[in-house]
Each structure stands twice: as structure tokens, then as C-alpha cells.
Amino acid sequence: MKKESIFKEIREERNRQDRKWGEQKYEPIEWVALLTEEVGEVAKEAADCYFNNKKEEPITILKRYRDEVIQVAALAVSMIESLDKDYDFKELLNKQ
């Protein structure tokens, strides 16, 4: 799959998150807690795929794993958006 298609999925997930939760504004530690919870869901699906105790088709588990990874990526974008709303990073970024 091409990057553009993956980025489109992440953008669609971000839009879904906005529709579901509205604008989210958290402190950095709160964002990390949310991200950690999402990464935990990725880990659960990875473990399910590895152990496959339910004897599911691997592609079924991998689809859930992939969906969770897209959610993690979208949440990370949301974290950046939140920071950028509150702080101007242009000058700092231009110095790099």
C-alpha cells in the first residue's frame, strides 16, 4: 500500500475521532496516557496474532492490529495538533 493511501486512512481516523470526541485539549501527560492505552490495544492484537488461542484466521487478527496502529498514528497527529494550537513552533523549527 502506498504512503498516500495510509496517510488518507490516518486522516479519516482523525476526522472520525473529531466527530466522536470533538476538540480535545489535554496536558502532555494526559495525552501520553491516552496514547499508552491505544498502544496497549496494539500490543493485545499483536499478542493475539502470535498466540492465536482462538484459532482465528491470522488475517482477521492482523486487520484488527492494523486498525489499532492507524488509531495510534491518528492520536499522535492529534497530540501534535493540540500542541500547535497552543504554541508557535515555527521559529524553533526553522532553527533546525
Coordinates of C-alpha atoms in Angstrom, one line a residue:
M1 CA 0.0 0.0 0.0
K2 CA 1.3 3.5 -0.8
K3 CA 2.1 6.1 1.8
E4 CA -0.6 8.4 0.4
S5 CA -3.2 5.7 1.0
I6 CA -2.0 5.1 4.5
F7 CA -2.0 8.9 5.3
K8 CA -5.5 9.1 3.9
E9 CA -6.6 6.4 6.4
I10 CA -4.9 8.2 9.2
R11 CA -6.7 11.5 8.2
E12 CA -10.0 9.7 8.0
E13 CA -9.4 8.3 11.5
R14 CA -8.6 11.8 12.8
N15 CA -11.8 13.0 11.3
R16 CA -13.7 10.2 13.0
Q17 CA -12.1 11.0 16.3
D18 CA -13.1 14.7 15.9
R19 CA -16.7 13.7 15.2
K20 CA -16.8 11.3 18.2
W21 CA -14.9 13.4 20.8
G22 CA -14.9 17.0 19.5
E23 CA -11.8 19.1 20.1
Q24 CA -9.6 17.5 22.7
K25 CA -7.3 19.6 24.8
Y26 CA -5.1 17.8 27.4
E27 CA -1.9 18.3 29.2
P28 CA 1.1 16.3 27.7
I29 CA 1.0 13.7 30.5
E30 CA -2.7 13.1 29.7
W31 CA -2.0 12.7 26.0
V32 CA 0.7 10.2 26.9
A33 CA -1.8 8.2 29.0
L34 CA -4.3 8.1 26.1
L35 CA -1.5 7.1 23.7
T36 CA -0.3 4.4 26.1
E37 CA -3.9 3.0 26.3
E38 CA -4.0 2.8 22.5
V39 CA -0.6 1.2 22.2
G40 CA -1.8 -1.3 24.7
E41 CA -4.6 -2.2 22.3
V42 CA -1.9 -2.7 19.6
A43 CA 0.0 -4.9 21.9
K44 CA -3.1 -7.0 22.7
E45 CA -3.7 -7.6 19.0
A46 CA -0.1 -8.5 18.4
A47 CA -0.2 -11.0 21.2
D48 CA -3.5 -12.4 19.9
C49 CA -1.8 -12.8 16.5
Y50 CA 1.2 -14.5 18.0
F51 CA -0.6 -16.9 20.3
N52 CA -3.8 -17.2 18.3
N53 CA -5.6 -19.0 21.1
K54 CA -9.0 -18.5 19.5
K55 CA -7.7 -20.2 16.3
E56 CA -8.9 -17.2 14.2
E57 CA -7.6 -16.6 10.7
P58 CA -4.4 -14.7 11.0
I59 CA -5.5 -12.1 8.5
T60 CA -8.5 -11.3 10.8
I61 CA -6.3 -10.6 13.7
L62 CA -3.8 -8.6 11.6
K63 CA -6.7 -6.5 10.3
R64 CA -7.6 -5.5 13.9
Y65 CA -3.9 -5.0 14.7
R66 CA -3.6 -2.7 11.6
D67 CA -6.7 -0.8 12.6
E68 CA -5.2 -0.2 16.1
V69 CA -2.0 1.0 14.6
I70 CA -3.9 3.5 12.4
Q71 CA -5.6 4.8 15.6
V72 CA -2.3 5.2 17.3
A73 CA -1.0 7.2 14.3
A74 CA -4.1 9.4 14.3
L75 CA -3.9 10.0 18.0
A76 CA -0.2 11.0 17.6
V77 CA -1.3 13.5 15.0
S78 CA -4.0 14.9 17.4
M79 CA -1.3 15.3 20.0
I80 CA 0.8 17.4 17.6
E81 CA -2.3 19.4 16.5
S82 CA -3.1 20.2 20.1
L83 CA 0.5 21.4 20.8
D84 CA 0.5 23.5 17.6
K85 CA -2.8 25.2 18.7
D86 CA -1.2 26.4 21.9
Y87 CA 2.4 27.1 20.9
D88 CA 4.2 28.6 17.9
F89 CA 6.9 26.2 16.9
K90 CA 7.8 28.0 13.6
E91 CA 10.9 29.8 14.9
L92 CA 12.2 26.8 16.8
L93 CA 11.6 24.5 13.8
N94 CA 13.3 27.0 11.4
K95 CA 16.5 26.9 13.5
Q96 CA 16.9 23.2 13.0

